[in-house]
Amino acid sequence: MGGGRGDEPLGADETLHLRVDALRADETMQLRVAAPSRESSRSKEPTPTGGRADRRRGARSAGRKRSRSRLLGPLAPYTRRIAPYARRLKPVYPRPGRTGWRRWMPSWRQWIGGLLASFGLLGAFLVTAYAMTDIPSDINSYATQQDNVYFWSDGTPMARTGWVQRQAMPLEDIPQDVRWAVLAAENESFYSDPGISLKGISRALFRTVGEGDTEGGSTITQQYVKNVYLTQNQTVSRKFTEAMIALKLDNKMSKDEILEGYLNTSWFGRGTYGIQRAAQAYYGKDVDKLNVSEAAMLASLLKGAGLYDPTLGKANHARAVERWSWILDRMVKIGKLSKQERAKYKTFPEPLRTNPLYDTGEQSDYLVELASSYAKKAAHLTDKQFDLGGYQIYTTFDRKREKALTDAVTKAREEARDDTPEAAENGHYGAASVTADGRILAVYGGPDHRKQGYNESNATTVPAGTAFLPFVYAAGLEHGVHKTRSGPATPVGPDSVYDGDDGVPVTTPEGPYWDRSGKKVAAHNDGGKSYGKITLREALAKSVNTPFMQLGMDAGLDKVRDTAVASGLLRSSMGPQVPGLSLGTSTPSAIRMANGYATFAAGGNHTEPYSVVRITRNGAPVALSTPRPKRAVGARVAEQVTEALTDSFRTAHPDAAAGRSGVSGKAGGTEKDTAAWYVGTADSVSTAIVVYRIDLAKSLEPLPLEGLAGPAHSVPYALWSAATGLG
């Protein structure tokens, strides 16, 4: 046998020939000797570079292999079974056996595998999120509302409003019809759903993410969570948190408990939270007295009271009627209202015009009404934001002046009931005091805010009459007059002379002014008295009408209107642009008349009237826009108007004027004796008083005074002097 001890060593990969005796002759067995591996060579033969570092690397590698073996060992049977399927899911591109675009598309196995993996990951994420979500232990601030507090100008409290009103009602005291009207409107599947609506959430997410808009899609449980625990922000994160809490809440609370909480915390507008206060605010009754038609109207408000309160405008009314009808039809569809019962409700149940819960009847309610309206506008607050409460409103109202004014009007009312009971039955007294810089110091709004419902100091119902003459005078002094249609304006001054006779025809540059009936228009003085040639200053002091009717035509009725508006009167209250405009056909409020005269006292600078100087919320300041003065007429013109009004006051009331400076004023009457005014300024505070009659049960058309204003219209001046401290 070859390869004995004397032979030379074999080379790598050489063939070893062995002869085996048992084999037949001439048969040879060949063995291949493998070349020694590099690793074997390293382990057996030391090398100059194979030191301690190599041994450490080898040990680590071996350790890793042993660890993998220990970890994967028990799974080996499963991995061997899964391996063929995993190899099939592994994308191989381009795919063999396919042509065209199919070479690059995943197989159906890969599609299904990816889908299952996605569902698995999503399920794991939702389970984890659900487990990590806790129901908050504290509720939002607006779930327990605060009052708004109003302060006098001296910083003392004036009123605490009950604007934010809520009375929790047990579900058993809320009729079934009322409950199902709400459920039909908001969430008919409430008693069967898990607390969330996947369809609604998907739609909301699509709208939010896909189109940059937001949409509800919330169940009643989700809405309750939003009302009580979260914010009103429409974001994806808030919607997700809302859904998780709603799921947990649905498992923790009964459906009736959730519905009861929702009905007691939802916002219905008019400062009300909860179905009980909403029933009182809109229908003046408790919730258990509502019929199904009224309940459907209240349920429509849940979609947004600012859009569905029918008393806020024609568009709101149309939306409310449409949704009310839809809710009733929906109740029929879900089997909670019979067709016969539905047929009874064809007429929309009109709610009360104002919230009877709002007022207490005190005079301060009128002050609160003015201040809250101004605060929301100047601080850019929505009704909903303001109704959340917690605001401290510091007003301009002067406590002493308010009391003096209220006491004076209350006394005048009592005397009128004794002297002229029939006239006093429909009598109204509007009054306001405004400073030269626009601050409203006092108003008289009416005898009882609960019964009247509107503010007499802010009403634009009766003409200004001859109390309007100072604005005509200012327009002539400011802009001059035109004797020809295209010629330049000719200046006029206090000493300019006009015809003061009664019955003087009104003229234009082309000739007499003809009305639409084809008659010449003529001016008339009170009592038909004639004064002959008279200066404008004297005419204003004596309240002579005819010069100012012609002055208005000469200066331009558009200039008269613009001057009055620039001085403080509202453009919407201006009368038609006919000669009668100069004699006070406009219908300004007492606040605006006082503000207009205050412009002259301020040297021709006009500042819009305002009633709030500062707002805080829980101590933190709220940004507030305060009006700034604007030039209405020149300083010299304002001074000349004031001088004429001072003459008017001294001429009519010489005893009161003795020893007093800085006092001016003028009485005003109307052609049909439907209103009596006195407007004047003392100590840079302008006060306007108006007495008039209106039968609110019949119309808003002013009635003749019939002695209500006293002999020679003495009552307005008596109230003015009491309010200014001159009486």
XYZ file of C-alpha atoms in Angstrom:
727
model
C 0.000 0.000 0.000
C 1.470 3.354 -1.107
C 2.009 6.282 1.157
C 4.236 4.513 3.706
C 6.332 6.170 6.370
C 9.236 6.563 4.002
C 7.277 8.527 1.496
C 7.359 12.282 1.401
C 4.445 14.261 2.883
C 1.442 14.895 0.648
C 0.708 18.296 -0.741
C -2.558 20.053 -0.253
C -5.414 18.711 -2.261
C -3.394 15.744 -3.553
C -4.955 12.334 -4.073
C -4.104 9.527 -1.708
C -4.078 6.091 -3.275
C -4.839 3.235 -0.919
C -4.823 -0.367 -1.790
C -7.243 -2.431 0.178
C -6.635 -6.131 0.271
C -10.340 -6.892 0.400
C -10.878 -5.129 -2.828
C -10.601 -6.899 -6.060
C -7.390 -6.697 -7.872
C -6.685 -3.634 -9.750
C -9.322 -1.639 -7.802
C -8.224 1.522 -6.145
C -10.053 3.768 -3.563
C -9.325 7.463 -3.902
C -9.561 9.936 -0.977
C -9.481 13.701 -1.336
C -7.591 15.491 1.392
C -9.075 18.971 2.021
C -6.811 21.946 2.221
C -6.457 23.251 5.767
C -8.708 26.300 6.452
C -7.338 29.704 7.324
C -9.024 29.579 10.717
C -7.499 26.197 11.440
C -4.146 27.455 10.419
C -4.492 30.396 12.806
C -5.554 28.181 15.676
C -2.841 25.671 15.241
C 0.092 27.678 14.039
C 1.174 30.880 15.663
C 1.680 33.797 13.342
C 3.676 36.874 13.846
C 0.466 39.055 13.772
C -2.020 36.685 15.472
C -1.727 37.970 19.006
C -4.065 38.601 21.937
C -6.426 40.856 19.942
C -7.226 38.101 17.480
C -7.967 35.709 20.284
C -10.344 38.203 21.896
C -12.220 38.721 18.611
C -12.569 35.033 18.170
C -13.918 34.599 21.687
C -16.521 37.339 21.167
C -17.657 35.841 17.873
C -18.037 32.438 19.432
C -19.973 33.943 22.326
C -22.390 35.619 19.977
C -22.977 32.404 18.122
C -23.692 30.552 21.374
C -26.123 33.342 22.466
C -28.033 33.196 19.181
C -28.167 29.470 19.495
C -29.649 29.669 23.014
C -32.231 32.318 22.014
C -33.299 30.880 18.701
C -32.940 27.270 19.648
C -36.511 26.838 21.001
C -37.896 28.710 17.988
C -35.985 26.681 15.473
C -38.912 24.343 14.613
C -41.198 27.320 13.961
C -38.682 29.327 12.000
C -38.082 26.330 9.756
C -41.822 26.174 9.056
C -42.242 29.931 8.492
C -39.095 30.366 6.434
C -40.586 29.193 3.116
C -43.541 31.595 3.479
C -41.309 34.467 4.508
C -39.153 33.848 1.445
C -42.301 34.126 -0.682
C -43.249 37.466 0.950
C -39.800 38.862 0.371
C -40.083 41.146 -2.666
C -37.952 40.099 -5.614
C -37.915 42.637 -8.397
C -38.351 42.278 -11.205
C -40.553 39.270 -10.433
C -39.691 36.132 -12.376
C -42.381 34.691 -14.562
C -44.153 38.034 -15.017
C -44.126 40.439 -17.910
C -44.640 44.149 -18.302
C -45.815 46.188 -15.307
C -46.739 43.024 -13.389
C -43.025 42.326 -12.925
C -42.961 45.258 -10.425
C -46.208 44.636 -8.538
C -46.267 42.767 -5.189
C -47.967 39.394 -5.146
C -51.365 38.842 -3.473
C -49.552 37.173 -0.599
C -47.462 40.286 -0.079
C -50.538 42.516 -0.208
C -52.368 40.441 2.393
C -49.275 40.218 4.577
C -48.801 43.993 4.535
C -52.488 44.587 5.290
C -52.485 42.191 8.213
C -49.293 43.730 9.560
C -50.837 47.225 9.325
C -53.966 46.112 11.163
C -51.846 44.462 13.770
C -49.757 47.559 14.358
C -52.838 49.785 14.412
C -54.565 47.476 16.867
C -51.515 47.408 19.100
C -51.314 51.225 18.981
C -54.991 51.673 19.868
C -54.833 49.153 22.699
C -51.760 50.901 24.091
C -53.352 54.355 23.717
C -56.541 53.167 25.409
C -54.596 51.671 28.293
C -52.536 54.841 28.753
C -55.532 57.249 28.598
C -57.035 58.285 31.933
C -60.292 60.111 32.557
C -59.230 63.546 33.904
C -59.994 64.110 37.551
C -60.754 67.820 37.054
C -63.263 69.396 34.697
C -62.991 72.474 32.503
C -63.641 75.904 33.970
C -66.637 76.527 31.756
C -68.319 73.384 33.073
C -68.859 75.404 36.285
C -69.471 78.948 35.181
C -68.492 82.201 36.902
C -70.307 85.496 37.178
C -69.133 88.657 35.461
C -68.607 91.508 37.920
C -69.165 95.169 37.014
C -67.633 98.113 38.878
C -68.550 101.785 39.169
C -66.052 104.385 38.026
C -64.814 104.676 41.620
C -63.912 100.979 41.681
C -66.736 99.779 43.926
C -68.858 96.801 42.771
C -71.921 97.745 40.746
C -73.483 94.433 39.698
C -72.937 90.719 39.400
C -74.659 89.339 36.390
C -76.481 86.064 36.110
C -75.707 85.798 32.437
C -74.165 82.380 32.855
C -77.044 80.340 34.143
C -77.311 76.635 34.776
C -79.537 74.429 36.871
C -78.701 70.726 36.877
C -81.759 68.530 36.348
C -81.996 64.788 37.080
C -82.674 62.825 33.912
C -85.909 61.515 35.371
C -87.255 65.092 35.453
C -86.505 65.625 31.764
C -89.379 64.324 29.610
C -88.751 61.515 27.138
C -89.832 63.737 24.233
C -87.174 66.275 25.170
C -84.480 63.613 25.442
C -85.330 62.054 22.094
C -85.538 65.413 20.358
C -81.910 65.938 21.389
C -80.910 62.381 20.468
C -82.618 62.621 17.083
C -80.758 65.840 16.393
C -77.349 64.793 17.655
C -76.916 61.029 18.069
C -79.855 58.695 17.434
C -77.710 55.573 18.024
C -76.579 56.808 21.441
C -77.921 53.842 23.413
C -76.281 51.284 21.111
C -72.952 52.853 20.137
C -69.706 52.294 22.089
C -69.330 55.979 22.842
C -67.659 56.893 19.567
C -68.639 56.943 15.924
C -65.960 55.530 13.631
C -67.799 56.908 10.621
C -68.037 60.352 12.174
C -64.408 60.354 13.283
C -63.255 59.259 9.821
C -65.301 62.013 8.217
C -63.922 64.577 10.681
C -60.335 63.446 10.081
C -60.830 63.603 6.327
C -62.197 67.112 6.573
C -59.475 68.247 8.975
C -56.466 66.631 7.316
C -57.608 66.393 3.721
C -59.335 69.719 3.228
C -57.963 71.942 5.982
C -61.394 72.263 7.564
C -63.048 70.764 10.601
C -66.220 68.817 11.065
C -67.932 67.367 14.073
C -68.928 63.751 13.677
C -69.054 63.335 17.474
C -71.401 61.197 19.506
C -73.123 62.631 22.544
C -70.527 60.877 24.712
C -67.738 62.614 22.775
C -69.501 65.966 23.024
C -69.914 65.491 26.778
C -66.198 64.707 27.065
C -65.386 67.839 25.066
C -67.701 69.983 27.194
C -66.437 68.745 30.531
C -62.831 67.614 30.107
C -61.306 69.085 26.957
C -61.154 72.316 24.973
C -63.305 73.333 22.020
C -60.307 73.340 19.637
C -60.948 71.351 16.461
C -57.663 69.498 16.054
C -56.764 65.909 15.226
C -55.008 65.369 18.579
C -58.006 66.700 20.510
C -60.397 64.476 18.526
C -58.226 61.412 19.221
C -58.004 62.152 22.963
C -61.742 62.794 23.005
C -62.417 59.395 21.414
C -60.180 57.527 23.881
C -61.781 59.209 26.918
C -65.243 58.628 25.447
C -64.543 54.886 25.133
C -63.415 54.678 28.745
C -66.284 56.846 29.965
C -68.788 54.675 28.112
C -67.461 51.655 30.015
C -67.408 53.466 33.351
C -70.744 55.343 33.291
C -74.224 54.287 32.261
C -75.792 55.778 29.157
C -78.371 57.617 31.243
C -75.643 59.174 33.386
C -73.824 60.396 30.285
C -77.015 61.776 28.746
C -77.911 63.569 31.976
C -74.455 65.161 32.130
C -74.639 66.201 28.493
C -78.062 67.828 28.830
C -76.876 69.768 31.888
C -73.579 71.072 30.453
C -74.391 71.890 26.819
C -74.493 75.496 25.688
C -77.824 76.764 24.327
C -77.017 80.465 23.858
C -78.419 83.474 25.738
C -75.887 82.769 28.468
C -77.527 79.466 29.377
C -75.975 76.067 29.963
C -78.226 73.069 30.355
C -81.700 72.224 29.077
C -83.504 73.579 32.159
C -82.150 77.123 31.880
C -82.557 76.997 28.096
C -86.261 76.186 28.514
C -86.638 79.135 30.867
C -84.595 81.506 28.688
C -86.409 80.745 25.423
C -89.927 79.788 26.563
C -90.216 81.042 30.130
C -91.068 77.591 31.496
C -89.392 74.627 33.174
C -88.117 71.766 31.052
C -90.874 69.407 32.203
C -93.452 71.796 30.726
C -91.977 71.738 27.197
C -93.856 70.083 24.370
C -92.037 68.112 21.687
C -92.120 71.026 19.232
C -90.413 73.386 21.679
C -87.935 70.647 22.556
C -87.035 70.284 18.866
C -86.364 74.028 18.619
C -84.066 73.887 21.653
C -82.312 70.816 20.224
C -81.547 72.767 17.049
C -79.538 75.254 19.141
C -76.982 72.549 19.938
C -75.661 72.901 16.410
C -74.708 76.490 17.235
C -76.909 78.998 19.032
C -75.244 81.868 17.205
C -76.595 80.442 13.940
C -79.903 78.939 15.070
C -81.327 81.370 17.646
C -84.296 82.588 15.549
C -84.438 85.960 17.315
C -81.013 87.043 16.019
C -82.028 87.719 12.421
C -83.904 86.501 9.351
C -81.175 84.106 8.249
C -81.072 82.566 11.726
C -84.835 82.226 11.735
C -84.851 80.412 8.395
C -82.130 78.005 9.551
C -83.930 77.364 12.835
C -87.251 76.573 11.139
C -85.580 74.176 8.701
C -83.692 72.283 11.413
C -86.721 72.225 13.747
C -88.786 70.552 11.033
C -85.984 68.121 10.233
C -85.662 67.053 13.894
C -89.378 66.336 14.195
C -89.284 64.306 10.975
C -86.249 62.469 12.286
C -88.112 61.551 15.461
C -90.850 60.021 13.322
C -88.271 58.067 11.315
C -86.647 56.523 14.402
C -90.026 55.665 15.927
C -90.053 58.190 18.782
C -92.910 60.342 17.458
C -96.045 59.182 15.698
C -97.102 60.656 12.380
C -100.357 61.791 13.972
C -98.456 63.648 16.710
C -96.079 65.142 14.141
C -99.024 66.471 12.145
C -99.998 68.664 15.110
C -96.820 70.720 14.861
C -96.918 72.717 11.653
C -96.230 76.136 13.171
C -92.755 77.023 14.379
C -92.759 77.633 18.170
C -91.426 81.196 18.329
C -89.318 81.745 21.473
C -89.362 84.830 23.695
C -87.536 87.809 22.230
C -85.356 88.279 25.325
C -84.128 86.108 28.135
C -86.344 86.635 31.211
C -83.579 85.231 33.415
C -81.204 88.004 32.405
C -82.539 90.968 34.321
C -83.541 91.814 37.836
C -85.480 94.968 37.021
C -82.992 97.312 38.661
C -81.711 100.425 36.873
C -78.249 98.867 36.951
C -79.489 96.285 34.447
C -79.508 99.022 31.795
C -75.957 99.937 32.736
C -74.910 96.293 32.536
C -76.573 96.012 29.128
C -74.593 98.968 27.780
C -71.309 97.906 29.372
C -71.493 94.280 28.272
C -72.330 95.220 24.703
C -69.417 97.629 24.558
C -67.027 95.226 26.347
C -67.624 92.420 23.851
C -67.142 94.759 20.913
C -64.072 96.574 22.241
C -62.367 93.435 23.584
C -63.311 91.358 20.509
C -65.114 88.733 22.584
C -67.804 86.461 21.204
C -71.038 85.962 23.117
C -69.877 82.472 24.015
C -66.518 83.657 25.326
C -68.152 86.372 27.385
C -70.750 83.979 28.757
C -67.997 81.755 30.157
C -67.668 84.421 32.838
C -64.843 85.408 35.116
C -64.557 88.952 33.720
C -64.164 92.085 35.813
C -65.584 95.059 33.885
C -64.609 98.522 35.107
C -67.175 100.987 33.786
C -67.333 104.753 33.322
C -70.600 105.076 35.245
C -70.603 107.594 38.069
C -72.583 106.312 41.052
C -73.652 109.771 42.316
C -74.720 111.072 38.917
C -76.632 107.848 38.225
C -78.525 108.144 41.481
C -79.333 111.815 40.931
C -80.621 111.127 37.424
C -82.642 108.065 38.444
C -84.191 109.812 41.428
C -85.151 112.831 39.300
C -86.856 110.747 36.600
C -88.584 108.505 39.162
C -90.022 111.601 40.829
C -91.147 113.019 37.492
C -92.918 109.762 36.660
C -94.789 109.816 39.950
C -95.871 113.433 39.425
C -97.012 112.642 35.882
C -99.185 109.783 37.137
C -100.862 112.256 39.483
C -101.178 115.187 37.037
C -101.766 113.491 33.668
C -102.541 109.805 34.378
C -103.704 108.978 30.855
C -100.641 110.498 29.219
C -98.331 109.022 31.857
C -99.505 105.501 31.065
C -97.507 105.555 27.804
C -94.832 108.014 28.920
C -91.108 107.425 28.367
C -88.055 109.270 29.636
C -84.638 108.854 28.042
C -81.595 110.461 29.636
C -77.804 110.286 29.356
C -74.733 112.197 30.534
C -71.526 112.012 28.435
C -68.184 113.739 29.036
C -66.273 115.721 26.440
C -63.903 112.750 26.035
C -66.733 110.267 25.381
C -67.228 108.614 28.792
C -70.850 107.746 29.579
C -71.390 108.788 33.197
C -75.076 108.043 33.692
C -78.181 106.908 31.814
C -81.824 106.380 32.565
C -83.058 103.356 30.625
C -86.566 102.842 31.955
C -88.644 101.948 35.004
C -88.227 98.151 34.920
C -85.896 96.196 32.695
C -87.959 93.024 33.137
C -91.109 94.625 31.740
C -89.754 97.029 29.168
C -86.872 95.135 27.586
C -85.263 98.105 25.820
C -83.133 101.030 26.922
C -84.853 104.423 26.586
C -81.517 106.238 26.738
C -80.319 104.329 23.678
C -83.564 104.259 21.682
C -83.805 105.971 18.303
C -87.558 106.431 18.224
C -88.435 110.144 18.338
C -87.256 113.196 16.331
C -84.647 115.574 17.736
C -86.724 118.592 16.722
C -85.146 121.995 17.271
C -82.473 120.460 19.519
C -80.873 119.584 16.147
C -80.320 123.254 15.177
C -76.710 123.481 16.540
C -75.578 120.922 13.938
C -77.084 123.031 11.127
C -75.381 126.100 12.568
C -72.035 124.277 12.762
C -72.377 123.052 9.143
C -72.948 126.607 7.889
C -70.029 128.028 9.882
C -67.722 125.172 8.835
C -68.516 124.939 5.116
C -70.044 128.291 4.169
C -73.054 128.719 1.899
C -73.707 128.574 -1.832
C -75.784 131.298 -3.451
C -75.183 129.792 -6.892
C -75.078 126.132 -7.821
C -71.549 126.101 -9.226
C -70.031 129.116 -7.505
C -67.620 129.039 -4.577
C -68.870 128.879 -1.000
C -69.455 132.163 0.781
C -68.423 132.243 4.456
C -71.071 132.925 7.083
C -70.604 133.770 10.753
C -72.601 134.252 13.928
C -73.503 137.780 12.825
C -74.764 136.763 9.375
C -78.374 137.931 8.985
C -81.298 135.760 7.851
C -85.050 136.309 7.612
C -86.686 135.201 10.847
C -90.322 135.732 9.856
C -92.807 132.902 9.966
C -93.819 131.293 6.680
C -90.683 132.319 4.761
C -90.413 130.241 1.546
C -87.376 127.978 1.322
C -85.259 128.702 -1.735
C -82.514 127.072 -3.781
C -80.041 128.758 -6.155
C -82.610 128.201 -8.916
C -85.606 129.536 -6.994
C -88.305 128.248 -4.581
C -88.131 124.664 -3.333
C -91.136 122.585 -4.440
C -92.125 119.384 -2.665
C -93.363 116.282 -4.450
C -96.973 117.391 -4.209
C -96.155 120.546 -6.156
C -96.302 122.958 -3.244
C -93.761 125.524 -2.213
C -92.032 124.610 1.041
C -92.087 127.275 3.733
C -90.491 127.404 7.181
C -92.486 128.051 10.317
C -91.569 129.157 13.821
C -93.076 127.882 17.051
C -96.399 129.575 17.600
C -96.194 131.245 14.174
C -94.091 134.056 15.615
C -92.054 136.329 13.322
C -88.699 137.874 14.279
C -87.754 139.887 11.180
C -84.098 140.097 10.233
C -82.027 138.214 12.787
C -78.441 137.036 13.164
C -77.691 133.320 13.222
C -76.324 133.525 16.773
C -79.453 135.213 18.039
C -81.668 132.840 16.040
C -80.036 129.837 17.738
C -80.313 131.456 21.167
C -84.043 132.110 20.647
C -84.683 128.864 18.717
C -85.992 130.608 15.598
C -86.590 127.952 12.959
C -86.849 129.784 9.666
C -83.202 130.991 9.399
C -81.856 127.477 9.976
C -84.141 125.841 7.459
C -82.749 128.193 4.837
C -79.189 127.897 6.180
C -79.383 124.126 5.740
C -80.353 124.590 2.086
C -77.593 127.157 1.532
C -74.857 125.070 3.176
C -76.106 121.850 1.596
C -78.181 119.202 3.284
C -75.381 116.696 2.689
C -73.046 118.957 4.684
C -75.613 119.181 7.484
C -75.923 115.418 7.606
C -72.163 114.848 7.498
C -71.538 117.409 10.251
C -74.118 115.797 12.528
C -72.652 112.333 11.926
C -69.096 113.537 12.467
C -70.206 115.115 15.750
C -71.641 111.858 17.072
C -75.101 111.130 15.663
C -75.567 107.808 13.909
C -75.920 107.887 10.146
C -78.726 105.337 10.432
C -80.753 107.816 12.511
C -80.539 110.619 9.954
C -83.756 111.836 8.383
C -84.324 112.181 4.631
C -82.387 114.911 2.790
C -85.237 117.366 2.454
C -85.528 120.860 3.996
C -87.174 119.376 7.108
C -83.844 117.709 7.970
C -82.641 121.031 9.393
C -85.555 121.134 11.829
C -84.700 117.776 13.375
C -86.464 114.964 11.524
C -83.557 112.711 12.547
C -84.129 110.353 15.476
C -80.979 110.227 17.638
C -80.893 108.590 21.044
C -80.309 110.527 24.241
C -76.781 109.090 24.425
C -75.969 110.274 20.908
C -77.449 113.739 21.405
C -75.395 114.203 24.571
C -72.341 112.939 22.703
C -72.960 115.385 19.829
C -73.150 118.403 22.135
C -70.048 117.095 23.952
C -68.160 117.460 20.646
C -68.703 121.226 20.762
C -67.584 121.284 24.415
C -64.423 119.399 23.370
C -63.395 122.121 20.929
C -64.680 120.268 17.861
C -63.039 116.917 18.610
C -65.428 113.992 18.668
C -64.885 110.800 20.696
C -67.265 107.888 20.328
C -69.233 107.279 23.546
C -67.929 104.387 25.611
C -68.811 102.773 28.928
C -65.820 100.541 29.830
C -62.277 101.643 30.617
C -60.693 98.345 31.678
C -61.384 94.603 31.600
C -59.636 91.779 33.417
C -60.348 88.073 33.540
C -59.503 86.452 36.832
C -57.075 89.310 37.426
C -55.302 89.136 34.046
C -55.764 92.201 31.812
C -57.809 91.840 28.632
C -56.852 93.924 25.596
C -59.400 96.683 25.068
C -59.802 99.120 22.176
C -60.530 102.614 23.501
C -61.922 105.209 21.071
C -59.720 108.136 20.131
C -60.827 111.706 19.336
C -61.309 112.790 15.734
C -61.770 116.265 14.345
C -65.441 116.897 13.565
C -65.515 120.698 13.158
C -62.947 123.419 13.573
C -62.103 124.664 17.036
C -63.348 128.145 16.208
C -66.646 126.770 14.905
C -67.100 124.685 18.070
C -66.434 127.783 20.161
C -69.008 129.819 18.220
C -71.637 127.094 18.608
C -70.948 126.929 22.349
C -71.270 130.700 22.660
C -74.685 130.623 20.993
C -75.800 127.739 23.245
C -74.587 129.691 26.272
C -76.742 132.628 25.154
C -79.659 130.220 24.763
C -79.258 128.929 28.327
C -78.895 132.430 29.840
C -81.866 133.774 27.898
C -84.183 130.947 28.950
C -82.929 130.520 32.526
C -81.355 133.740 33.773
C -81.631 132.822 37.447
C -79.779 129.505 37.038
C -77.138 131.163 34.873
C -76.322 133.844 37.426
C -72.894 133.300 38.831
C -72.280 130.152 36.769
C -69.857 129.794 33.903
C -69.278 126.958 31.476
C -72.974 126.148 31.182
C -74.821 126.021 27.872
C -77.936 124.333 26.648
C -80.992 124.355 24.441
C -84.566 123.119 24.519
C -86.014 121.233 21.583
C -89.529 120.548 20.399
C -91.123 118.849 17.400
C -93.715 120.034 14.923
C -96.427 117.638 16.123
C -95.464 117.966 19.805
C -94.430 114.303 20.063
C -91.168 114.895 21.947
C -89.641 117.456 24.283
C -85.833 117.728 24.660
C -83.311 119.578 26.710
C -79.634 119.140 25.853
C -76.802 121.105 27.406
C -73.328 121.090 28.889
C -72.129 121.876 32.408
C -68.588 121.354 33.672
C -67.609 119.600 30.402
C -70.374 117.018 30.822
C -73.184 117.051 28.279
C -76.594 115.740 29.308
C -79.578 115.019 27.076
C -83.147 114.539 28.344
C -86.082 113.500 26.159
C -89.716 112.964 27.150
C -92.121 111.270 24.742
C -95.117 108.977 24.490
C -95.407 105.651 22.651
C -97.978 102.902 23.078
C -95.683 99.895 22.681
C -98.635 97.516 22.553
C -99.807 99.124 19.316
C -96.842 100.606 17.425
C -93.595 102.569 17.642
C -95.248 105.714 16.287
C -94.785 108.640 18.734
C -97.951 110.098 20.242
C -98.702 113.728 21.199
C -97.343 114.570 24.647
C -100.679 115.808 25.987
C -99.073 117.682 28.878
C -96.647 114.908 29.889
C -93.664 117.283 29.491
C -95.244 119.858 31.790
C -96.119 123.529 31.152
C -93.996 124.952 28.316
C -92.005 121.702 28.240
C -90.574 122.407 31.678
C -90.018 118.764 32.680
C -86.980 118.039 30.442
C -85.160 121.102 31.776
C -86.056 120.217 35.394
C -84.598 116.735 34.895
C -81.512 118.185 33.191
C -80.855 120.666 35.999
C -81.275 117.907 38.619
C -78.853 115.664 36.742
C -76.250 118.413 36.395
C -76.597 119.700 39.935
C -78.077 123.054 38.889
C -81.562 122.360 40.181
